[in-house]
Amino acid sequence: MYPTLAIFAVLLLFVFGCNTPAKETPTQTTDVSTMTTEHKQAIEKEISGLIKEFFQQVEKLDIEKCMTYFENTPDFQAVNPDGTFGDYNALKKLNADGFSQMKTLTVVPTKEAIRVLTDSLVLYTFSMEQNATLKTGQKLKFEHVAGTMLFNKINGAWKATFYQESASAPVAVK
């Protein structure tokens, strides 16, 4: 009888264990203050490479590739140059509309800062000049463009979950 009771007890524990929902454990992140200099520099290098690739896609006017650097979730936020808020799709549409009017676009970075907040959260800030040639042949210079991207490491990949851009009005170039 005791072996039967013991087997029943084990089965009961197994059944209750299988029916208990798993507890979610928060993702462990390492605060920048406890990170080694090498770890922080490695993250800065990853973000720097990612940004270089991103701006190359911007210059190619490839909206589909550009948007792969952003996380398409309901939590994504964008602040557009005109001060309006947008989500992933609004940012994509706004930039697709702009790209569709351009024949060429060059990006000339003037300053950038990469601030590692944790091992999975990085703030990237930039200022640049942009030179565009419209399909009409008109040339425009955006002398002051600045922006901020907040990157989160999601499933092993860095994705921007917030984007803000400010720009002065373009100047026509002869």
GROMACS .gro file of C-alpha atoms in nm:
model
  174
    1MET     CA    1   0.000   0.000   0.000
    2TYR     CA    2   0.282   0.243   0.081
    3PRO     CA    3   0.441   0.211  -0.264
    4THR     CA    4   0.101   0.283  -0.423
    5LEU     CA    5   0.054   0.588  -0.198
    6ALA     CA    6   0.402   0.714  -0.283
    7ILE     CA    7   0.339   0.674  -0.658
    8PHE     CA    8   0.003   0.850  -0.622
    9ALA     CA    9   0.170   1.139  -0.433
   10VAL     CA   10   0.439   1.174  -0.702
   11LEU     CA   11   0.174   1.173  -0.978
   12LEU     CA   12  -0.031   1.431  -0.788
   13LEU     CA   13   0.272   1.659  -0.754
   14PHE     CA   14   0.354   1.610  -1.122
   15VAL     CA   15  -0.001   1.697  -1.232
   16PHE     CA   16  -0.014   2.008  -1.012
   17GLY     CA   17   0.333   2.109  -1.129
   18CYS     CA   18   0.230   2.081  -1.494
   19ASN     CA   19  -0.084   2.286  -1.438
   20THR     CA   20   0.086   2.569  -1.252
   21PRO     CA   21   0.158   2.855  -1.490
   22ALA     CA   22   0.524   2.938  -1.531
   23LYS     CA   23   0.631   3.251  -1.354
   24GLU     CA   24   0.773   3.516  -1.579
   25THR     CA   25   1.112   3.630  -1.475
   26PRO     CA   26   1.218   3.977  -1.576
   27THR     CA   27   1.505   4.001  -1.820
   28GLN     CA   28   1.822   4.061  -1.629
   29THR     CA   29   2.006   4.365  -1.750
   30THR     CA   30   2.340   4.494  -1.646
   31ASP     CA   31   2.349   4.860  -1.547
   32VAL     CA   32   2.622   5.060  -1.716
   33SER     CA   33   2.780   5.142  -1.380
   34THR     CA   34   2.861   4.774  -1.325
   35MET     CA   35   2.973   4.699  -1.682
   36THR     CA   36   3.336   4.660  -1.775
   37THR     CA   37   3.488   4.917  -2.007
   38GLU     CA   38   3.538   4.642  -2.266
   39HIS     CA   39   3.170   4.539  -2.253
   40LYS     CA   40   3.056   4.900  -2.290
   41GLN     CA   41   3.296   4.956  -2.582
   42ALA     CA   42   3.174   4.638  -2.752
   43ILE     CA   43   2.814   4.763  -2.734
   44GLU     CA   44   2.918   5.106  -2.865
   45LYS     CA   45   3.092   4.934  -3.157
   46GLU     CA   46   2.779   4.726  -3.233
   47ILE     CA   47   2.558   5.036  -3.235
   48SER     CA   48   2.809   5.236  -3.440
   49GLY     CA   49   2.816   4.964  -3.707
   50LEU     CA   50   2.438   4.939  -3.705
   51ILE     CA   51   2.400   5.314  -3.747
   52LYS     CA   52   2.648   5.319  -4.035
   53GLU     CA   53   2.445   5.048  -4.211
   54PHE     CA   54   2.120   5.234  -4.137
   55PHE     CA   55   2.239   5.561  -4.291
   56GLN     CA   56   2.370   5.372  -4.596
   57GLN     CA   57   2.015   5.243  -4.649
   58VAL     CA   58   1.881   5.597  -4.600
   59GLU     CA   59   2.112   5.717  -4.877
   60LYS     CA   60   1.985   5.435  -5.099
   61LEU     CA   61   1.630   5.563  -5.031
   62ASP     CA   62   1.528   5.206  -4.944
   63ILE     CA   63   1.239   5.246  -4.701
   64GLU     CA   64   1.187   4.873  -4.656
   65LYS     CA   65   1.549   4.815  -4.548
   66CYS     CA   66   1.549   5.130  -4.335
   67MET     CA   67   1.247   5.013  -4.140
   68THR     CA   68   1.417   4.684  -4.047
   69TYR     CA   69   1.623   4.882  -3.795
   70PHE     CA   70   1.303   4.967  -3.603
   71GLU     CA   71   1.087   4.736  -3.390
   72ASN     CA   72   0.734   4.716  -3.531
   73THR     CA   73   0.530   4.698  -3.211
   74PRO     CA   74   0.235   4.893  -3.069
   75ASP     CA   75   0.482   5.045  -2.818
   76PHE     CA   76   0.701   5.202  -3.088
   77GLN     CA   77   0.696   5.582  -3.083
   78ALA     CA   78   0.824   5.844  -3.324
   79VAL     CA   79   0.836   6.220  -3.296
   80ASN     CA   80   0.844   6.369  -3.644
   81PRO     CA   81   1.029   6.684  -3.752
   82ASP     CA   82   0.700   6.874  -3.758
   83GLY     CA   83   0.637   6.786  -3.392
   84THR     CA   84   0.369   6.526  -3.454
   85PHE     CA   85   0.369   6.185  -3.287
   86GLY     CA   86   0.357   5.868  -3.487
   87ASP     CA   87   0.381   5.492  -3.466
   88TYR     CA   88   0.588   5.254  -3.678
   89ASN     CA   89   0.353   5.273  -3.977
   90ALA     CA   90   0.327   5.653  -3.962
   91LEU     CA   91   0.708   5.684  -3.957
   92LYS     CA   92   0.733   5.446  -4.251
   93LYS     CA   93   0.472   5.635  -4.454
   94LEU     CA   94   0.623   5.976  -4.378
   95ASN     CA   95   0.969   5.865  -4.489
   96ALA     CA   96   0.840   5.666  -4.788
   97ASP     CA   97   0.660   5.979  -4.909
   98GLY     CA   98   0.980   6.181  -4.871
   99PHE     CA   99   1.200   5.918  -5.037
  100SER     CA  100   0.959   5.891  -5.331
  101GLN     CA  101   1.025   6.257  -5.418
  102MET     CA  102   1.404   6.220  -5.416
  103LYS     CA  103   1.645   6.115  -5.683
  104THR     CA  104   1.946   6.122  -5.446
  105LEU     CA  105   2.014   6.187  -5.080
  106THR     CA  106   2.347   6.220  -4.903
  107VAL     CA  107   2.393   6.219  -4.529
  108VAL     CA  108   2.685   6.409  -4.376
  109PRO     CA  109   2.709   6.337  -4.002
  110THR     CA  110   2.850   6.626  -3.798
  111LYS     CA  111   2.824   6.485  -3.447
  112GLU     CA  112   2.705   6.169  -3.279
  113ALA     CA  113   2.688   6.031  -2.929
  114ILE     CA  114   2.628   5.673  -2.818
  115ARG     CA  115   2.522   5.643  -2.455
  116VAL     CA  116   2.505   5.290  -2.318
  117LEU     CA  117   2.236   5.281  -2.048
  118THR     CA  118   2.238   4.905  -1.985
  119ASP     CA  119   2.358   4.601  -2.177
  120SER     CA  120   2.022   4.599  -2.357
  121LEU     CA  121   1.937   4.971  -2.383
  122VAL     CA  122   2.133   5.235  -2.576
  123LEU     CA  123   2.057   5.598  -2.658
  124TYR     CA  124   2.198   5.726  -2.987
  125THR     CA  125   2.193   6.098  -3.071
  126PHE     CA  126   2.308   6.257  -3.396
  127SER     CA  127   2.331   6.580  -3.588
  128MET     CA  128   2.390   6.596  -3.961
  129GLU     CA  129   2.351   6.777  -4.286
  130GLN     CA  130   2.149   6.623  -4.568
  131ASN     CA  131   2.171   6.707  -4.937
  132ALA     CA  132   1.888   6.599  -5.163
  133THR     CA  133   1.823   6.612  -5.533
  134LEU     CA  134   1.454   6.585  -5.608
  135LYS     CA  135   1.321   6.398  -5.910
  136THR     CA  136   1.234   6.741  -6.053
  137GLY     CA  137   1.606   6.827  -6.051
  138GLN     CA  138   1.577   7.078  -5.766
  139LYS     CA  139   1.856   7.054  -5.507
  140LEU     CA  140   1.789   7.102  -5.138
  141LYS     CA  141   2.016   7.125  -4.837
  142PHE     CA  142   1.895   7.040  -4.488
  143GLU     CA  143   2.164   7.221  -4.289
  144HIS     CA  144   2.053   7.115  -3.943
  145VAL     CA  145   1.902   6.772  -3.881
  146ALA     CA  146   1.919   6.616  -3.536
  147GLY     CA  147   1.771   6.301  -3.397
  148THR     CA  148   1.759   6.045  -3.124
  149MET     CA  149   1.710   5.671  -3.142
  150LEU     CA  150   1.654   5.447  -2.842
  151PHE     CA  151   1.778   5.096  -2.911
  152ASN     CA  152   1.665   4.787  -2.721
  153LYS     CA  153   1.826   4.448  -2.761
  154ILE     CA  154   1.533   4.225  -2.857
  155ASN     CA  155   1.588   3.855  -2.922
  156GLY     CA  156   1.960   3.919  -2.964
  157ALA     CA  157   1.922   4.205  -3.214
  158TRP     CA  158   1.936   4.581  -3.161
  159LYS     CA  159   1.612   4.753  -3.269
  160ALA     CA  160   1.507   5.115  -3.234
  161THR     CA  161   1.192   5.140  -3.024
  162PHE     CA  162   1.182   5.521  -3.022
  163TYR     CA  163   1.282   5.772  -3.289
  164GLN     CA  164   1.281   6.151  -3.279
  165GLU     CA  165   1.398   6.386  -3.552
  166SER     CA  166   1.415   6.763  -3.574
  167ALA     CA  167   1.516   6.960  -3.880
  168SER     CA  168   1.532   7.316  -3.999
  169ALA     CA  169   1.357   7.402  -4.322
  170PRO     CA  170   1.554   7.301  -4.632
  171VAL     CA  171   1.745   7.559  -4.830
  172ALA     CA  172   1.731   7.554  -5.210
  173VAL     CA  173   2.073   7.509  -5.371
  174LYS     CA  174   2.156   7.630  -5.721
   0.00000   0.00000   0.00000
